[in-house]
Coordinates of C-alpha atoms and ligand atoms in Angstrom, one line a residue:
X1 CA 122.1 113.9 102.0
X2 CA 121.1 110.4 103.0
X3 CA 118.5 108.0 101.6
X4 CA 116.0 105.7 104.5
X5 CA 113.8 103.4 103.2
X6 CA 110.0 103.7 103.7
X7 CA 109.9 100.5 105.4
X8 CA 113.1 100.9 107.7
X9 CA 115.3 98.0 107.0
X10 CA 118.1 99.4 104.9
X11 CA 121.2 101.3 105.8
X12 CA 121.8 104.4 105.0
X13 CA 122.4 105.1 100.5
X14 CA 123.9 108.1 99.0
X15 CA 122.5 109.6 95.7
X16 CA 124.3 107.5 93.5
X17 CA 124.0 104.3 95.1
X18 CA 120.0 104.5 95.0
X19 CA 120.0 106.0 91.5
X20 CA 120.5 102.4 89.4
X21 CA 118.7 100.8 92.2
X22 CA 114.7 100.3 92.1
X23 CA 113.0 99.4 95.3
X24 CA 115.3 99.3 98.7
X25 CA 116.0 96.0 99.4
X26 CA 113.2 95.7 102.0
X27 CA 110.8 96.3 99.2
X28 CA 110.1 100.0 100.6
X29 CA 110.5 103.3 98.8
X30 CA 114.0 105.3 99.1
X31 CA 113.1 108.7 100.6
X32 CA 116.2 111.7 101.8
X33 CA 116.5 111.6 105.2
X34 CA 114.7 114.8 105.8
X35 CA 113.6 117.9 103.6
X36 CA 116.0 120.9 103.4
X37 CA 113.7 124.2 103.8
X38 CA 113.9 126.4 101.6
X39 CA 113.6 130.2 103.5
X40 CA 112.1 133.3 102.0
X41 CA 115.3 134.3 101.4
X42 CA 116.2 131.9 99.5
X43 CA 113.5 132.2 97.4
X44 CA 113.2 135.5 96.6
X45 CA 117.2 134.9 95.4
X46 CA 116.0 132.0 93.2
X47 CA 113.8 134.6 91.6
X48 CA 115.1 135.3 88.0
X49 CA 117.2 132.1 87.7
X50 CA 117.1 130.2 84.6
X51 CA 115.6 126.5 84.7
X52 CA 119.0 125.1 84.7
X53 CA 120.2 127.0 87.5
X54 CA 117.0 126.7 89.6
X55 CA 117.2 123.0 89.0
X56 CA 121.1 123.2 89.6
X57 CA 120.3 125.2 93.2
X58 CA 117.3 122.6 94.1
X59 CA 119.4 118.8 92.8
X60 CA 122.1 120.1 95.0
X61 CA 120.9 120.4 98.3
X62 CA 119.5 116.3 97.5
X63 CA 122.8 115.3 95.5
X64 CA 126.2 115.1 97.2
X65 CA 128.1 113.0 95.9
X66 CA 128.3 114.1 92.0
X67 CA 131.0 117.4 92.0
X68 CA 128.8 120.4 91.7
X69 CA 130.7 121.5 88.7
X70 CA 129.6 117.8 86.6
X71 CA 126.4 118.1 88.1
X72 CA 125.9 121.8 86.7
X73 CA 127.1 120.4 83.2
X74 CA 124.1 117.0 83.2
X75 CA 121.7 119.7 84.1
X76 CA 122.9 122.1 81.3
X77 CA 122.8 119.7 78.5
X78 CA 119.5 118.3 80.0
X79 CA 117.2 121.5 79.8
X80 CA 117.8 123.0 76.7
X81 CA 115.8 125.0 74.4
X82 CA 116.7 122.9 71.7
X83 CA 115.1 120.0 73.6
X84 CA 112.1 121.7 75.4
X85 CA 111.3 124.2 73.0
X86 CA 111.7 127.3 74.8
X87 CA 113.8 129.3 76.7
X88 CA 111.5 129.0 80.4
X89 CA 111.6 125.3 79.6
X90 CA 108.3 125.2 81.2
X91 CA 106.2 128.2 80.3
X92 CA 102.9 129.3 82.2
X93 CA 99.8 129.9 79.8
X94 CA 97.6 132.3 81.2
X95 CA 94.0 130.4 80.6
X96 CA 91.6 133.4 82.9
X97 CA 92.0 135.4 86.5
X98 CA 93.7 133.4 88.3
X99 CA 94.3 129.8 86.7
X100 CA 97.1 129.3 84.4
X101 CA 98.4 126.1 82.7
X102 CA 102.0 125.2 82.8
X103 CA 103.6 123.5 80.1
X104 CA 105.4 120.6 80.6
X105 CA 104.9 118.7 77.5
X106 CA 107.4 120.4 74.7
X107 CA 110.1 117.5 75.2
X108 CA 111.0 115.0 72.8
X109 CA 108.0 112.9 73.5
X110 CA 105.6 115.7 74.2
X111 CA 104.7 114.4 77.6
X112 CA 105.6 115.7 81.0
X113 CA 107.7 112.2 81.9
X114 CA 110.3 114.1 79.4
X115 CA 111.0 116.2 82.2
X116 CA 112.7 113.6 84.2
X117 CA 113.2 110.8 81.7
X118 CA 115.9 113.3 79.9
X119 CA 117.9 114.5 83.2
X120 CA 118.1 110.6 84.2
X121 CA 119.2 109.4 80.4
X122 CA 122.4 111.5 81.9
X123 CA 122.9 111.0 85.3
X124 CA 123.0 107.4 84.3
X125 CA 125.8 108.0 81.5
X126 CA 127.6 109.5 83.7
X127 CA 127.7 107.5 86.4
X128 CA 127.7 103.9 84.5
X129 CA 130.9 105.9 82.9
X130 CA 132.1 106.6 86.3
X131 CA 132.1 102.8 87.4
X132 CA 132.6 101.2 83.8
X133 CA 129.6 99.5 84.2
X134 CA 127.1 98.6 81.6
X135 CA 123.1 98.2 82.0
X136 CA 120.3 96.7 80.3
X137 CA 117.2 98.8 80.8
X138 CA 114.3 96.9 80.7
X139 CA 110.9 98.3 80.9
X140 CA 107.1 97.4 79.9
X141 CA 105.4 100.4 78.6
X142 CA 101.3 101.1 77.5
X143 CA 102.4 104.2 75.6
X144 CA 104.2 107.5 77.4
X145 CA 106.8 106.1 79.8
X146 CA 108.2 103.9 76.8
X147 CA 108.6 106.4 74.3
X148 CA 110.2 108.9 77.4
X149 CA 112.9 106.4 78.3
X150 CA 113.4 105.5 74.8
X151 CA 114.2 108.9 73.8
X152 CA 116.4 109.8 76.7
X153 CA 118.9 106.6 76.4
X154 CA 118.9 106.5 72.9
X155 CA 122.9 106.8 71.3
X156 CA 123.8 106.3 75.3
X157 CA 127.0 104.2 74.9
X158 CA 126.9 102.2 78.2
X159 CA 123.1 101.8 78.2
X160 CA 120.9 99.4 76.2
X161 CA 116.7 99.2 76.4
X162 CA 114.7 96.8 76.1
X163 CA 111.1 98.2 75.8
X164 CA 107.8 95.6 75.8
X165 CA 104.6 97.1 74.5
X166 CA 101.3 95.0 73.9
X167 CA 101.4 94.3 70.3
X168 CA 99.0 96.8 68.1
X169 CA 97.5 98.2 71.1
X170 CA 98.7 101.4 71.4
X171 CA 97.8 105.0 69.5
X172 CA 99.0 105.3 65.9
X173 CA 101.1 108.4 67.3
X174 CA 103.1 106.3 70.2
X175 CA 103.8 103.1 68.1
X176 CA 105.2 105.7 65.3
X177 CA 107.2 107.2 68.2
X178 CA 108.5 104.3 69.4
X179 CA 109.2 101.9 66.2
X180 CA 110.6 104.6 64.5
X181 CA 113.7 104.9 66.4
X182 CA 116.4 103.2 64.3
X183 CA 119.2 103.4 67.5
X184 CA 121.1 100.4 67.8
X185 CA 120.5 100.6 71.7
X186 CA 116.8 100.7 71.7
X187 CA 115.2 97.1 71.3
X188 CA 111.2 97.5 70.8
X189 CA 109.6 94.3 71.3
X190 CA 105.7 94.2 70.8
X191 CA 104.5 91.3 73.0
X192 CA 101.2 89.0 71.6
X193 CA 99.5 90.1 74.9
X194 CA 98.0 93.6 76.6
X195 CA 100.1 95.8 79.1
X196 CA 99.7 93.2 82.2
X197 CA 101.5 90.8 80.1
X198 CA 104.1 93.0 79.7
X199 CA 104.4 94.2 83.2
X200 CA 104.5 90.5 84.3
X201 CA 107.1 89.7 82.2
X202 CA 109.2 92.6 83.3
X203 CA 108.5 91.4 87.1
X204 CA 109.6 88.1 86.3
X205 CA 112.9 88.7 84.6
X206 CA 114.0 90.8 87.5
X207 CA 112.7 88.2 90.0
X208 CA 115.4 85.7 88.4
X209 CA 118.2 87.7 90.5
X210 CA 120.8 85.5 88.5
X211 CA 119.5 86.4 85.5
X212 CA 119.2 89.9 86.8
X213 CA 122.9 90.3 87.9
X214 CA 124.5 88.5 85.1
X215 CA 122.7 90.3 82.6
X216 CA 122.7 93.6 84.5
X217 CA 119.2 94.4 84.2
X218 CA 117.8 97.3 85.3
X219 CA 114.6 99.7 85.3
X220 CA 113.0 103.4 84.8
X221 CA 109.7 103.3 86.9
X222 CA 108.3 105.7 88.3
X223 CA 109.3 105.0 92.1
X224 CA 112.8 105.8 91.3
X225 CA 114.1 108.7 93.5
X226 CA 116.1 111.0 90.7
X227 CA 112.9 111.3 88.6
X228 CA 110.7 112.1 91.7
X229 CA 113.6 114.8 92.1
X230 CA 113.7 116.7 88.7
X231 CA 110.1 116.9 88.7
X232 CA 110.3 119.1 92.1
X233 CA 111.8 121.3 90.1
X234 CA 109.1 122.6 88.0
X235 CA 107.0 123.6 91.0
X236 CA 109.0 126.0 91.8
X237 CA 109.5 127.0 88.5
X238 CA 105.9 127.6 88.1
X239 CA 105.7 129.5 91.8
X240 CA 108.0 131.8 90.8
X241 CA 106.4 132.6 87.2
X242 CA 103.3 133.0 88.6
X243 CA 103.9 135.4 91.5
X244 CA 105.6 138.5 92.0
X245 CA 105.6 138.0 95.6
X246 CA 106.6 135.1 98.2
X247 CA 103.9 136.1 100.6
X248 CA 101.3 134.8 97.7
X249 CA 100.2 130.7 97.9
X250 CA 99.8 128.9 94.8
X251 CA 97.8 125.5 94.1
X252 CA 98.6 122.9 91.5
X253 CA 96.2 120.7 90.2
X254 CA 97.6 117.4 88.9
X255 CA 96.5 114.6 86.5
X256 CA 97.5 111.5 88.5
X257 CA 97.9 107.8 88.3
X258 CA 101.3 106.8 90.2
X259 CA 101.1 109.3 92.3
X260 CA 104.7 110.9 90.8
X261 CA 104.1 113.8 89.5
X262 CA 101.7 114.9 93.2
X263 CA 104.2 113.4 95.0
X264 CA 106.9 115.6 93.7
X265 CA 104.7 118.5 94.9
X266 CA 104.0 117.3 98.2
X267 CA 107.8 117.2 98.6
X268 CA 107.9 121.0 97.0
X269 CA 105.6 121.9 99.7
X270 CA 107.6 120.5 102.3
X271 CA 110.2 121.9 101.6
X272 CA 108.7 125.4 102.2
X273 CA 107.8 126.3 98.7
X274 CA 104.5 128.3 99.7
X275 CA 101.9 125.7 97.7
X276 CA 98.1 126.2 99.1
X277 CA 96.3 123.1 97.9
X278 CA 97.8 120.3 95.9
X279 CA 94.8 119.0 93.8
X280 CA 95.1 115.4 93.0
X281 CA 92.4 114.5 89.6
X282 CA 91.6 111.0 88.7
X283 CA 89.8 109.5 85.9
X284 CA 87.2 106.9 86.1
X285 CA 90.3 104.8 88.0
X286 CA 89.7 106.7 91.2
X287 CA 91.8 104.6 93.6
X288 CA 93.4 107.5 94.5
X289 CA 90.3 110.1 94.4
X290 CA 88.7 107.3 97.1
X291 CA 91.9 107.3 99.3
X292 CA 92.0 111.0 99.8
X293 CA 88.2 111.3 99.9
X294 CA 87.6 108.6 102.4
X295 CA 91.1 107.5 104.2
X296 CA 90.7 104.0 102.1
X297 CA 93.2 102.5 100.4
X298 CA 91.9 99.6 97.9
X299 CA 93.9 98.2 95.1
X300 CA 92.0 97.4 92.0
X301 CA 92.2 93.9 90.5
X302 CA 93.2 94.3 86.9
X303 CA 90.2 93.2 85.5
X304 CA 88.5 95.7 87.6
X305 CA 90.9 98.5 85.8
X306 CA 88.5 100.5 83.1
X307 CA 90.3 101.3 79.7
X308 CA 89.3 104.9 79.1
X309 CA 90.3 107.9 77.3
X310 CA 92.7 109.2 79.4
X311 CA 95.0 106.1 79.3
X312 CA 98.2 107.2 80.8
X313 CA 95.9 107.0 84.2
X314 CA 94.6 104.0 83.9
X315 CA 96.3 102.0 87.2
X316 CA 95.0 100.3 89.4
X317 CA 97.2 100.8 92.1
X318 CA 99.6 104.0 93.0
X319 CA 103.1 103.0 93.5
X320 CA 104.3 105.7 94.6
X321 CA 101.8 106.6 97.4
X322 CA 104.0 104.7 100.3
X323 CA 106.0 108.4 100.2
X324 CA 102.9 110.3 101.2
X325 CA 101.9 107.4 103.6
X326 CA 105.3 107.5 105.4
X327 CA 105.4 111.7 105.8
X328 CA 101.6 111.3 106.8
X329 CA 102.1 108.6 109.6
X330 CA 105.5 111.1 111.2
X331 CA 107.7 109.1 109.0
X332 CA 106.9 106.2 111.1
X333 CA 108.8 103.3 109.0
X334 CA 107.0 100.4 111.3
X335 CA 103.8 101.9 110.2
X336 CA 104.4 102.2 106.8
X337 CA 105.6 98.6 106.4
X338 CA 102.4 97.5 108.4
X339 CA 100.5 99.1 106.2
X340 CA 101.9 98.4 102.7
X341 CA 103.6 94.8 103.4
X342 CA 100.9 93.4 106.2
X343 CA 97.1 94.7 105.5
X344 CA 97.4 95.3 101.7
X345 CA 99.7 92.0 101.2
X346 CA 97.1 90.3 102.6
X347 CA 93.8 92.0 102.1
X348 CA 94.8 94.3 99.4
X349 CA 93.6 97.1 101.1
X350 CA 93.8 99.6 104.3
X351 CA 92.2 102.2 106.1
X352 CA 94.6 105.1 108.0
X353 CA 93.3 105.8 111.4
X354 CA 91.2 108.8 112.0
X355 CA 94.0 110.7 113.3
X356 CA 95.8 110.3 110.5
X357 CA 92.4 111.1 107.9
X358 CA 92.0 114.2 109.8
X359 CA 96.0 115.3 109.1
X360 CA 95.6 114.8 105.4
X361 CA 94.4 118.4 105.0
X362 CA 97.4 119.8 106.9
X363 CA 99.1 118.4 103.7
X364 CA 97.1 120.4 101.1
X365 CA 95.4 117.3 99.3
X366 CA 92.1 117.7 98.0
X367 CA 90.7 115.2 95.0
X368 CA 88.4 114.7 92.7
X369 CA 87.7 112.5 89.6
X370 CA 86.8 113.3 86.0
X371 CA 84.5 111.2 83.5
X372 CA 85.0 110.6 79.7
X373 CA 81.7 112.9 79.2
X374 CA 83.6 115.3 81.4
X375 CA 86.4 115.5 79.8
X376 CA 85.3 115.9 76.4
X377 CA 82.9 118.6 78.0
X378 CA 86.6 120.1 79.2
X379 CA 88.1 120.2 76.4
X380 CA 85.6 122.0 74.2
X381 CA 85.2 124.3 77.2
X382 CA 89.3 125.4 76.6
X383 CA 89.1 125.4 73.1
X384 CA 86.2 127.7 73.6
X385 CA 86.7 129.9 76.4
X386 CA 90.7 129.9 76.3
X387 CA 91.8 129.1 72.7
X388 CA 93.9 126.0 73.8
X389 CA 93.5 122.6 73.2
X390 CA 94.5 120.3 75.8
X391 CA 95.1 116.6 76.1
X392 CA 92.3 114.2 78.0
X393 CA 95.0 113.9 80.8
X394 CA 95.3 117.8 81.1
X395 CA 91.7 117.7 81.1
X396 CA 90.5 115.7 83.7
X397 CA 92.8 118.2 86.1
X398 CA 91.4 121.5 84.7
X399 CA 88.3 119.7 85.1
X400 CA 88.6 118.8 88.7
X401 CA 90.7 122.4 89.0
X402 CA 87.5 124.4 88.5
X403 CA 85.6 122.6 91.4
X404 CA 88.7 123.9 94.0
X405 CA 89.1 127.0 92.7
X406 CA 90.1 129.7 95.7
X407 CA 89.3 133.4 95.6
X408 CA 93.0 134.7 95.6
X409 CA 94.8 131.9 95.0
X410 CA 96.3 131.1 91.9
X411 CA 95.8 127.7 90.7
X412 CA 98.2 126.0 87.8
X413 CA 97.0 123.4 85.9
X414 CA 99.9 120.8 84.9
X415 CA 99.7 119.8 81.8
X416 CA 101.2 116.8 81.3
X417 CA 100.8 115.9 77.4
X418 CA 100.1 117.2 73.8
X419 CA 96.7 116.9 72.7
X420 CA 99.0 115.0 69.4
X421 CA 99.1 111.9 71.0
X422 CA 95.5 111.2 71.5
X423 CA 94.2 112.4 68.2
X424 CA 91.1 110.2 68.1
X425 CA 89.7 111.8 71.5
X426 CA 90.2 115.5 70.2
X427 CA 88.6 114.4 67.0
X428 CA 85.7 113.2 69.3
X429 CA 86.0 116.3 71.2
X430 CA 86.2 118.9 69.1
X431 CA 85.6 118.3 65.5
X432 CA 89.4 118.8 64.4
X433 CA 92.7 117.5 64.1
X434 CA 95.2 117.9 67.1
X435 CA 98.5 120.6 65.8
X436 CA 101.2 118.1 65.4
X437 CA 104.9 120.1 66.0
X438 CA 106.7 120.4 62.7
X439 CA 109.2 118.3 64.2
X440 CA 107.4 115.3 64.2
X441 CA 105.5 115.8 60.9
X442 CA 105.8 112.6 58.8
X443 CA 106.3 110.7 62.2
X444 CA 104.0 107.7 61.1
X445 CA 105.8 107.4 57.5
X446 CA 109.0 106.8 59.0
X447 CA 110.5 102.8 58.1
X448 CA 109.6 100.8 62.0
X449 CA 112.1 98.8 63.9
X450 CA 110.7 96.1 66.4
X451 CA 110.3 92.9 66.7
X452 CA 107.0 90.8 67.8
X453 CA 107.3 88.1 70.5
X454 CA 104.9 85.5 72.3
X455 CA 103.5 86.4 75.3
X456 CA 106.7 84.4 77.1
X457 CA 109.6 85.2 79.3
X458 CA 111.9 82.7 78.0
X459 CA 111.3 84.1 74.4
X460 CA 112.1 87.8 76.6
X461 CA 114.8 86.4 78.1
X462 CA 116.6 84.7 74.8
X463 CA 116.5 88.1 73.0
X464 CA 118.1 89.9 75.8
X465 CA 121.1 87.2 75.8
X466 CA 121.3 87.6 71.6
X467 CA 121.6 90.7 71.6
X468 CA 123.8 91.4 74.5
X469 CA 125.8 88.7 72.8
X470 CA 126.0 90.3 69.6
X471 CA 128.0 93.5 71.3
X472 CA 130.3 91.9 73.3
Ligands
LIG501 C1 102.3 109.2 83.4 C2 101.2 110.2 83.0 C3 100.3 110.7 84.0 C4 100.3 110.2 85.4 O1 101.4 110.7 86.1 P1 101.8 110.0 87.6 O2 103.1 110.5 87.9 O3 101.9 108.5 87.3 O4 100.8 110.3 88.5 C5 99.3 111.6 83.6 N1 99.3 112.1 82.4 C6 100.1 111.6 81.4 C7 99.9 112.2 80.0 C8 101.1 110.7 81.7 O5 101.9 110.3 80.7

């Protein structure tokens, strides 16, 4: 398999040359040069694999140039139950006639961003080992994509993070998570600023490209091809659990705010996986309800970006959206670029053509957003009607769920966090304390680790060089 960029101006990259890279060099997205199909055949065969062999099968047919029998090893030691919890790795819970929820939350962090976060922790051992190379992860985080990261590179020998939060801002659960980790590789840093300060610092650091390369500094996000990748996996995973049949369509519904996690079923579905509708919910931050509703693409100033109780989907723009964009337009890399680099450089927005509106459905997206009121009206529904209690993420896509449902069609609700980590909002919600897994019991006892910084890039900068210094 080769990698194109979005934008067109890069050669040709194999898997592990775009794997420690972050944007191609054009500043477009890396995409595989075209979607193996997966056949009925095929399918039916996959029927009754494990997780680690289904996701061995499907990262093989994208990764050629890691010997199958290492690669089979990383995934092994990746999906485990010991780490996920249980032996499907990604259970279905059956919520009424025809709408299940599928679990993707019983990982270390008990969010979904374990699911990719753990396998990359170990394809980047590996292949830093492979090249006797050393990196410097550094990443801003509001709360999730931190503690993820953190938790997949910790005791990693060649790998070091440096993580920013904004200081005392986020919950009580994620700064436990977090500060507690007493690795010497994991360096928390709580910056005297909110999450934008953080992200600019991170943007800043890697803009200094001699910084950058002398210091080997690298990132996670979420536009990075290998996690995009791992989370294809659990769409099949949760076809296959929830049919007995490959004649029978299935439709996710999906909490979004990069557009990741959809993304990684858009590339599920064209691939052949036989997904009906891919249901994109949004909370009040409905950049991406708007685009799909309306063909409009318009960036949100961050002062236009509402805090609300679904924070993990609080963005105002959707990095990862140039993918979709790029299949949509025929993979039309002139396009994209115009699109992404010219109109929303300049006027931080664009409109597709009417054409291209009117092809969106031919890609199974339908949208919809979900308010605070709705969600909290969501959550007391499931803890009524179905016995579960869900997250405020996993709510605002069984919310916009139940508007789409089809007669005859399946539809799995991702879930993409414990209800644990936003304990005030279930409070609010429903009266009682969120079940905390007896592994993390005592979490917010535990003796911290961080240290708090200015709002400043040089002060960023200066601890980086100390400690990186001090393991020479
Ligand atoms: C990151 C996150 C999301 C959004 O996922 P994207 O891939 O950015 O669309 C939704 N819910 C939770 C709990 C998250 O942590």
């Amino acid at each position: 398999m080769r990698y194109i960029s979005t934008r067109g101006g890069s050669n040709e990259r194999r898997f592990c040359e775009i794997l420690l890279e972050g944007l191609a060099p054009d500043g477009g997205l890396y995409m595989p040069a075209f979607y193996p199909r997966i056949d009925e055949g095929t399918l039916q065969k996959w029927r009754g694999l494990s997780y680690p062999d289904l996701a061995f099968q499907i990262l093989s047919l994208y990764i050629d140039d890691i010997p199958p029998g290492d690669l089979r090893r990383i995934v092994e030691k990746t999906y485990t139950v010991e780490i996920f919890g249980s032996p499907e790795i990604v259970p279905l819970k059956p919520l009424g006639e025809g709408l299940s929820l599928q679990k993707l939350s019983n990982g270390p962090t008990l969010a979904f961003k374990d699911m990719a976060m753990q396998l990359l922790g170990n394809l980047f051992e590996y292949e830093l080992q492979r090249r006797r190379e050393t990196l410097n992860i550094l990443g801003a985080t509001s709360g999730d994509t931190g503690s993820a990261a953190e938790y997949a590179m910790r005791g990693k020998k060649a790998i070091r993070v440096f993580m920013l939060s904004p200081h005392g801002r986020m919950s009580a659960f994620q700064q436990a998570q977090m500060y507690s980790l007493q690795d010497p590789n994991i360096h928390n840093i709580a910056i005297e600023g909110v999450f934008d300060d953080c992200q600019d610092i991170v943007k800043a650091v890697s803009a200094d490209l001699e910084f950058k390369h002398r210091y080997r500094v690298g990132t996670v996000n979420s536009i990075n091809w290998a996690r995009l990748l791992a989370q294809v996996v659990y769409y099949f995973a949760g076809y296959l659990q929830a049919t007995g049949s490959n004649h029978e369509r299935v439709s996710f519904a999906v909490p979004s705010g990069n557009f990741g996690n959809i993304c990684a079923g858009h590339v599920a579905r064209m691939m052949g996986l036989p997904i009906g509708k891919l249901i994109l919910a949004t909370n009040e931050n409905d950049v991406l309800d708007e685009f799909f509703r309306t063909g409009d693409y318009r960036v949100r100033k961050n002062h236009e970006t509402f805090e609300t109780s679904s924070p993990s989907m609080d963005i105002s723009k959707a990095s990862n959206l140039e993918r979709f964009i790029f299949d949509l337009s025929g993979r039309n890399a002139t396009r994209t670029r115009q699109l992404f680099s010219a109109e929303l450089g300049r006027h931080g927005r664009f409109s597709v053509t009417p054409e291209e509106y009117a092809r969106i459905a031919e890609f199974g997206f339908v949208s919809g957003k979900s308010t605070h009121a709705e969600r909290v009206a969501t959550i007391q529904n499931a803890s009524r009607h179905y016995s579960v209690t869900i997250d405020p993420h996993t709510a605002d896509g069984l919310k916009v769920a139940s508007e789409r449902l089809t007669p005859g069609v399946h539809t799995i609700v991702l879930e993409t966090a414990l209800p644990v980590k936003f304990a005030d909002m279930i409070r609010e919600a429903t009266g009682c304390d969120a079940v905390c897994p007896p592994s993390l019991a005592g979490l917010e006892q535990l003796p911290r680790r961080y240290v708090v910084l200015p709002s400043s890039v040089d002060a960023v900068k200066a601890l980086l060089i100390d400690r990186c210094n001090a393991f020479v």
